[in-house]
mmCIF file of C-alpha atoms in Angstrom:
data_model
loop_
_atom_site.group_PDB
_atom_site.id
_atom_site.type_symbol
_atom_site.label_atom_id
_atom_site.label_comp_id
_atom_site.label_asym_id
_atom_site.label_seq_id
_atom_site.Cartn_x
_atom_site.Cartn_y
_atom_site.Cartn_z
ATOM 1 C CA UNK X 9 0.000 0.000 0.000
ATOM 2 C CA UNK X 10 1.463 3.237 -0.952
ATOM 3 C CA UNK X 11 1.630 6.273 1.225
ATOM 4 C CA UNK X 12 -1.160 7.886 -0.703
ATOM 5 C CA UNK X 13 -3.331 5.283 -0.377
ATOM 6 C CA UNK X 14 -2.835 4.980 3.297
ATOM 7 C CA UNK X 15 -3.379 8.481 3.858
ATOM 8 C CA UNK X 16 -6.988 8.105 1.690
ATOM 9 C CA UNK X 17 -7.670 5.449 3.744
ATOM 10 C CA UNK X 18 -6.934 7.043 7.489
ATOM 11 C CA UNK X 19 -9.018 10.326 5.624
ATOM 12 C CA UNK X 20 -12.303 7.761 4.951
ATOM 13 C CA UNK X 21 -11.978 6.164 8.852
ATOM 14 C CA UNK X 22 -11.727 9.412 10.506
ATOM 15 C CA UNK X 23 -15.041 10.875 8.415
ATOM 16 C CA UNK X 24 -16.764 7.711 9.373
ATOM 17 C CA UNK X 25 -16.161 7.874 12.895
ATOM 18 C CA UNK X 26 -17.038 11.499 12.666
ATOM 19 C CA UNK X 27 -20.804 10.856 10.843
ATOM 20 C CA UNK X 28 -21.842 7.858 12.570
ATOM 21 C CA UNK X 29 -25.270 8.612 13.251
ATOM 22 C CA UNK X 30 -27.986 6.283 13.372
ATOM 23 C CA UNK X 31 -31.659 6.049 12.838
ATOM 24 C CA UNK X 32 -33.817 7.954 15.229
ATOM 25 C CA UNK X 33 -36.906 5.369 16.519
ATOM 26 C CA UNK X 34 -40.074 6.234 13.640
ATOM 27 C CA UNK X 35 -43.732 5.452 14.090
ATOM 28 C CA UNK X 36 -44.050 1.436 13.227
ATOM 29 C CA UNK X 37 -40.698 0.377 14.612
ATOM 30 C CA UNK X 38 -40.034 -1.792 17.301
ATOM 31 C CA UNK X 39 -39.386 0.608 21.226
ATOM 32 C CA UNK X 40 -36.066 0.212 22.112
ATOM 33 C CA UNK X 41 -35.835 -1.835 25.641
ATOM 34 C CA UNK X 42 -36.309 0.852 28.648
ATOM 35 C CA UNK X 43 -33.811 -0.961 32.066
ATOM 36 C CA UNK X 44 -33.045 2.336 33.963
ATOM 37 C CA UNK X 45 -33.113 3.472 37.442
ATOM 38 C CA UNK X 46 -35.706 5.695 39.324
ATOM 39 C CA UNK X 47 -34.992 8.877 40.015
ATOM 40 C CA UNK X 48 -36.343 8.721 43.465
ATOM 41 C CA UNK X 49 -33.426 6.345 45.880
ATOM 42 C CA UNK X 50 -36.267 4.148 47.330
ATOM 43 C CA UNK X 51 -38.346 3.418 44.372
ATOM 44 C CA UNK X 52 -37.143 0.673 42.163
ATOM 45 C CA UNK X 53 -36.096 0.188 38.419
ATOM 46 C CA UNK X 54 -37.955 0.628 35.408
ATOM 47 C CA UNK X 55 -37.958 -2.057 32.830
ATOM 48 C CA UNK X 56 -39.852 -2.710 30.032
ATOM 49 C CA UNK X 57 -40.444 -6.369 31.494
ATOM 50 C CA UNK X 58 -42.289 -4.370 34.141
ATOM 51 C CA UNK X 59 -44.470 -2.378 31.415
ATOM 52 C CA UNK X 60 -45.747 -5.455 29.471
ATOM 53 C CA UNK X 61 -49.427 -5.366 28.080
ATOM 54 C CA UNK X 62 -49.316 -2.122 29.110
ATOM 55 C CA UNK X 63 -49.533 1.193 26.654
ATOM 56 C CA UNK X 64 -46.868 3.138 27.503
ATOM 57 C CA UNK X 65 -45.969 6.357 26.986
ATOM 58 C CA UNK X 66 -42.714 7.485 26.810
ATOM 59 C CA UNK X 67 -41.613 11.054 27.201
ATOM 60 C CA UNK X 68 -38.263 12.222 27.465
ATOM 61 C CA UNK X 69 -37.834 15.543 29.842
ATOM 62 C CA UNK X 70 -34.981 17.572 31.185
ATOM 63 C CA UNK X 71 -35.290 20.873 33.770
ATOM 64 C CA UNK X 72 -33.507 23.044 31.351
ATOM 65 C CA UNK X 73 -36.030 22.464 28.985
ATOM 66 C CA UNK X 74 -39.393 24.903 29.149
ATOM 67 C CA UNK X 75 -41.638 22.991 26.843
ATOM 68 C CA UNK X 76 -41.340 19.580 28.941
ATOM 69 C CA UNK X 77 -41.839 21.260 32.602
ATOM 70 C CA UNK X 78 -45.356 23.058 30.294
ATOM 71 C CA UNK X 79 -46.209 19.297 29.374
ATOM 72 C CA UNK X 80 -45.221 17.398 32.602
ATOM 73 C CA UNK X 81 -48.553 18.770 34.520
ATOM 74 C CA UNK X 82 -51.055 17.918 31.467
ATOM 75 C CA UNK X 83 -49.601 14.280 31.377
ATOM 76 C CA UNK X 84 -49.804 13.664 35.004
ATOM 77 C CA UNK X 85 -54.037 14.980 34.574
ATOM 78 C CA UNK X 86 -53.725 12.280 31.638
ATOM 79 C CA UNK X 87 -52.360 9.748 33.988
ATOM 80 C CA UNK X 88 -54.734 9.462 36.659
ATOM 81 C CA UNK X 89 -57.235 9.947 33.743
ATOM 82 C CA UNK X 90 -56.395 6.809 32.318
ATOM 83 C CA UNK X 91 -53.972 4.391 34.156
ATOM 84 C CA UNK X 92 -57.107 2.416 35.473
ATOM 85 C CA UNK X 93 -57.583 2.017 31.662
ATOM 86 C CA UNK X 94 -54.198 0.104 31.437
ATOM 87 C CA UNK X 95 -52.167 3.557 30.565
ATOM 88 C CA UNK X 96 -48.404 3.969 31.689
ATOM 89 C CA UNK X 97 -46.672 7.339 31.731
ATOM 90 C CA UNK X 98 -42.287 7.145 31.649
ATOM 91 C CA UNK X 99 -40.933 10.517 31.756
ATOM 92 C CA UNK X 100 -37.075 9.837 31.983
ATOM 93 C CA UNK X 101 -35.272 12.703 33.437
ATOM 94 C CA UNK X 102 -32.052 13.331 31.095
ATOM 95 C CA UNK X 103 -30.865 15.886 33.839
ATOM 96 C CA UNK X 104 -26.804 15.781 34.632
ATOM 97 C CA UNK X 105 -26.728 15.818 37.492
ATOM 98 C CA UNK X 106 -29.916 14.505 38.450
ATOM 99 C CA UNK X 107 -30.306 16.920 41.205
ATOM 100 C CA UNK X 108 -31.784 19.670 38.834
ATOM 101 C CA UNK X 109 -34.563 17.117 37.442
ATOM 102 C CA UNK X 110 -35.242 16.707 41.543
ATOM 103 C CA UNK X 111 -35.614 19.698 42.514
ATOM 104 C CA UNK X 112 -38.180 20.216 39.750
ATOM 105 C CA UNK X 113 -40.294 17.292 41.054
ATOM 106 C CA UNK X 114 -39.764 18.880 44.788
ATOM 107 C CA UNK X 115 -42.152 21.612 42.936
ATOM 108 C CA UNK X 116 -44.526 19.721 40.608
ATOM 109 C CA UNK X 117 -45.177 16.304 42.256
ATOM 110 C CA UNK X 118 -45.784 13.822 39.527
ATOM 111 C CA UNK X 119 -47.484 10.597 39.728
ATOM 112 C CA UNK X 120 -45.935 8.616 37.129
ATOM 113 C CA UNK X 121 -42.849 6.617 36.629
ATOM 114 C CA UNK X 122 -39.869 8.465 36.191
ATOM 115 C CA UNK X 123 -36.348 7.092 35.344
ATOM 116 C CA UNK X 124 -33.475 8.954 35.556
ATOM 117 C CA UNK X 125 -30.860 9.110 32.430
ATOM 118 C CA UNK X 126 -28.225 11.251 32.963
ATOM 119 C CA UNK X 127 -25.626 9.469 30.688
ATOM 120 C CA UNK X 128 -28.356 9.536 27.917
ATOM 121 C CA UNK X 129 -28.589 5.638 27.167
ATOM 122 C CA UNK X 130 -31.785 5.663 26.454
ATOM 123 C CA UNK X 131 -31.854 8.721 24.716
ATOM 124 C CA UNK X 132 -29.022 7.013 22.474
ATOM 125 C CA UNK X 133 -31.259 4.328 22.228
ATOM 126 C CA UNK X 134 -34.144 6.008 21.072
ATOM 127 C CA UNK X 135 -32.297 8.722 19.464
ATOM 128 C CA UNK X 136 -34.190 11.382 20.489
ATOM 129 C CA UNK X 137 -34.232 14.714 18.340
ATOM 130 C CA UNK X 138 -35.332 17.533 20.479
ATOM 131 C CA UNK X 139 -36.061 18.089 23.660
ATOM 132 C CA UNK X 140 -39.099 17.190 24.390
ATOM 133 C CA UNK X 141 -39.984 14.055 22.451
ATOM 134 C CA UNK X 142 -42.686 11.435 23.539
ATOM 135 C CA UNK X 143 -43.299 8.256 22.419
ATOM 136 C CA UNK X 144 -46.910 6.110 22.638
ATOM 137 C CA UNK X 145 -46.338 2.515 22.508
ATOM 138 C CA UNK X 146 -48.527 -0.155 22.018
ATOM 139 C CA UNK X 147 -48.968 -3.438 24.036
ATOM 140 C CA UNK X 148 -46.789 -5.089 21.728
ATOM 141 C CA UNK X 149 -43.974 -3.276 22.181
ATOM 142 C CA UNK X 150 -44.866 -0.898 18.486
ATOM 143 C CA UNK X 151 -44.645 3.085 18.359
ATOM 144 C CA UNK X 152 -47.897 4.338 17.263
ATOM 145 C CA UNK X 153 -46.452 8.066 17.775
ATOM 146 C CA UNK X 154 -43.911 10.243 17.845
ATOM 147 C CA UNK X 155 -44.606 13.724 19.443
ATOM 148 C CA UNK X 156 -41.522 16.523 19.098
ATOM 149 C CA UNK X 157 -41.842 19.653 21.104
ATOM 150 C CA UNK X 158 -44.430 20.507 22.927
ATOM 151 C CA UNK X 159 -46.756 24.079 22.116
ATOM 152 C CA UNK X 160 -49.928 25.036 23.232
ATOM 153 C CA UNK X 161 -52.987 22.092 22.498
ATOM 154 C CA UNK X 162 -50.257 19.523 21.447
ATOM 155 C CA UNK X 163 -51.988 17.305 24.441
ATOM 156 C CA UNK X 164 -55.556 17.464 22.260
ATOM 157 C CA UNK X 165 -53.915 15.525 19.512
ATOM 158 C CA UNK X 166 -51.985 12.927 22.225
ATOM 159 C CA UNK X 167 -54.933 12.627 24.280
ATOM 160 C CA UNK X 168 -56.671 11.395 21.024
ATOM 161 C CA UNK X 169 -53.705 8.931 19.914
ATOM 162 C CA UNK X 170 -53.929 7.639 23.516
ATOM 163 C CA UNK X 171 -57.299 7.015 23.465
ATOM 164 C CA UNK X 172 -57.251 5.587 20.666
ATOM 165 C CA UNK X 173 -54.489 3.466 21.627
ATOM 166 C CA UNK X 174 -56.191 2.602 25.055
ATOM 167 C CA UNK X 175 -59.904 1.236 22.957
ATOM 168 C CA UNK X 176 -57.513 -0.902 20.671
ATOM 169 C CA UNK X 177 -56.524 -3.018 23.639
ATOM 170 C CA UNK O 16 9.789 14.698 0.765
ATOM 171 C CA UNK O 17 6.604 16.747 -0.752
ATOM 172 C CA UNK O 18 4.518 13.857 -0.491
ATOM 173 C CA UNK O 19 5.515 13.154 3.018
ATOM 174 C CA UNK O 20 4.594 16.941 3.790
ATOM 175 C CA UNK O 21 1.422 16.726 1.947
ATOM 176 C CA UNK O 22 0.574 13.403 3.936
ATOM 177 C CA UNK O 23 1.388 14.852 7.356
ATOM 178 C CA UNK O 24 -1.018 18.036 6.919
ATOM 179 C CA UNK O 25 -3.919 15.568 5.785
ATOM 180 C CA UNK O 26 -3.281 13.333 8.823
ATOM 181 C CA UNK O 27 -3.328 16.377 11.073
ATOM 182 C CA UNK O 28 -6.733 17.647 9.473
ATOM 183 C CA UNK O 29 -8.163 14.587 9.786
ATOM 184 C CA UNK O 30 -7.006 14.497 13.399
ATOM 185 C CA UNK O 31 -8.501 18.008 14.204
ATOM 186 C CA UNK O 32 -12.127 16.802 12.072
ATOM 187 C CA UNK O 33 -12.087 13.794 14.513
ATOM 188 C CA UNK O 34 -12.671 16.139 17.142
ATOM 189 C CA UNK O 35 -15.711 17.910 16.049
ATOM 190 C CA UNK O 36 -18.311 16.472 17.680
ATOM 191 C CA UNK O 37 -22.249 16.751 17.592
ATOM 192 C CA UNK O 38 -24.540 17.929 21.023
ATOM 193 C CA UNK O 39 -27.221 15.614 21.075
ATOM 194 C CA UNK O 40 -30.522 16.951 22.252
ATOM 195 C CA UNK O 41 -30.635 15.637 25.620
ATOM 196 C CA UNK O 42 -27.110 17.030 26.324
ATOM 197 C CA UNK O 43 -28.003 20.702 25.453
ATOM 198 C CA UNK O 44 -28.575 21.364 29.274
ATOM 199 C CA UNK O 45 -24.733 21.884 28.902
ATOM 200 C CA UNK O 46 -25.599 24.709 26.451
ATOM 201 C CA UNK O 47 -27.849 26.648 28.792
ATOM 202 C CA UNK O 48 -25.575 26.699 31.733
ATOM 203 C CA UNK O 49 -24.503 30.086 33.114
ATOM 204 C CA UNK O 50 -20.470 29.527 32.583
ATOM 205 C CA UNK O 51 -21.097 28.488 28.856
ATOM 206 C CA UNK O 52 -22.981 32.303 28.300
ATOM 207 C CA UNK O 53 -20.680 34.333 26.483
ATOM 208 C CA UNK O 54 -21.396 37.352 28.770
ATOM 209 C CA UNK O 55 -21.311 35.785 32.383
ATOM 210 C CA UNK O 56 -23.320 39.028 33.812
ATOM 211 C CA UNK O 57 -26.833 38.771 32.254
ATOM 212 C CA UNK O 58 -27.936 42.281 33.789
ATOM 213 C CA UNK O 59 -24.916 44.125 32.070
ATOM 214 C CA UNK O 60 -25.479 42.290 29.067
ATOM 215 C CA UNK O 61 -29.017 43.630 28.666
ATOM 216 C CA UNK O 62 -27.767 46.910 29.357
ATOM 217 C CA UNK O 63 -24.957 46.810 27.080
ATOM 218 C CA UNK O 64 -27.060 45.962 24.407
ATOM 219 C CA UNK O 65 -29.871 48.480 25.004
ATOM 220 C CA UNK O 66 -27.066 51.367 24.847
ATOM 221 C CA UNK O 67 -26.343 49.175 21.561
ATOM 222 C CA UNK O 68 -29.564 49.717 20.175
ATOM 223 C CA UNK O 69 -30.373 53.092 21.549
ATOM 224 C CA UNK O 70 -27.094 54.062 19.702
ATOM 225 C CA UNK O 71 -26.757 51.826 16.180
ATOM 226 C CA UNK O 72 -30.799 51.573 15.511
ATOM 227 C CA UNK O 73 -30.588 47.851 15.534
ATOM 228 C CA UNK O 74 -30.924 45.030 18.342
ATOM 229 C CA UNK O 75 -30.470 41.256 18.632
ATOM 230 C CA UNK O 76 -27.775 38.161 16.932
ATOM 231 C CA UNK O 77 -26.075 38.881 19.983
ATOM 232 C CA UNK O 78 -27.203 36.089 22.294
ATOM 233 C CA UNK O 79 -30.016 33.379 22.026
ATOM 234 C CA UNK O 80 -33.001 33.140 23.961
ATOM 235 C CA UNK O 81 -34.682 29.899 25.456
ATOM 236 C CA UNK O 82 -33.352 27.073 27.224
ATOM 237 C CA UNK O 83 -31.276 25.941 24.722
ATOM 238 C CA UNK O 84 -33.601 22.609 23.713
ATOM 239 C CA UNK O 85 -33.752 23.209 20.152
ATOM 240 C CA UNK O 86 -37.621 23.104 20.210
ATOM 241 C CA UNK O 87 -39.054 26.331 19.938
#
């Protein structure tokens, strides 16, 4: 192998290291397997073994970000709307350190699950986009949705997919 | 010994590209954090920048608003 060619070569690795992104998670594929942590000390993990045959929804949330702390109130009202109905909520805290995600909840008590990520694995795993994204998951383990960002009457359109989601069971 | 020149410049771009690296949404927290604000003092910043555009007619491009979550 001649210099040149080496030199081509080392040129293609390093752009391929430095573009290796992957697929983010679309509507129809298969949800990545959720095995994280709680963000509470005393509560205990959250897998997706623990979440079977349920629909779940999965939301991904940070303090720094206003949009998720506008949606984290409607979704807990959506909750206790409709967890008798079989409906899980997931909000994994992406927070580093997890401190700032805590003293959020301190605030806004919220009745649903909540895993803390700080490393982002499961934000790798899902590769989320923005900040916030959600996404609704069926029973058997499909996404029905994908929700990015959160505005004003964004919960209208989830409540529907939810419902939806929930009468399909 | 042009060649070898040539070959040592590429391998040092291509060492200083391998350091660019992407923030991923959930890490933009990083982003919003008062020691990453270009102007540490936000009160003198908003000063500065009225006298700015009391003087030159012409306001903002100097800082970003929001929480830095890409979303709005």
């Amino acid at each position: 192998m001649t210099l040149k060619q080496k030199s081509q070569m080392l040129a293609l690795l390093a752009l391929s290291a430095v573009s290796s992104i992957a697929a983010a998670i679309e509507e129809g594929d298969k949800a990545p397997n959720i095995d994280l942590p709680s963000i509470y000390a005393d509560h205990p993990a959250i897998t997706t073994a623990s979440l079977e045959g349920k629909t779940v929804y999965v939301d991904f949330w940070a303090s720094w970000c206003a949009p998720c702390l506008t949606s984290l109130p409607l979704y807990n009202d959506m909750y206790n709307k409709y967890k008798d109905q079989g409906l899980e909520i997931v909000a994994i805290n992406v927070d580093n350190p997890i401190e700032d995600g805590l003293d959020f909840l301190s605030d806004t008590p919220l009745d649903f699950l909540i895993p803390a990520d700080p490393d982002g694995e499961a934000a790798e795993l899902f590769e989320v986009i923005g900040m916030p994204t959600s996404y609704l998951i069926e029973p058997d383990g499909t996404v029905k949705l994908v929700h990015v960002g959160f505005r004003q009457g964004d919960i209208v359109s989830i409540e529907e997919a939810i419902q939806a989601s929930l009468a399909g069971n | 010994m042009r060649q070898l020149r040539m070959s040592f410049l590429l391998l040092l771009c291509v060492t200083l590209l391998a350091s660019c690296t992407e923030v991923r949404a959930w890490e933009r927290g990083y982003l919003a954090r008062e020691e990453m604000a270009w102007d540490p003092d936000v009160l003198e910043s908003a000063l500065n920048d009225h006298i700015f555009f009391s003087k030159e007619a012409s306001s903002g491009g100097n800082s970003a608003a929001g929480g830095g979550c890409g979303c709005n």
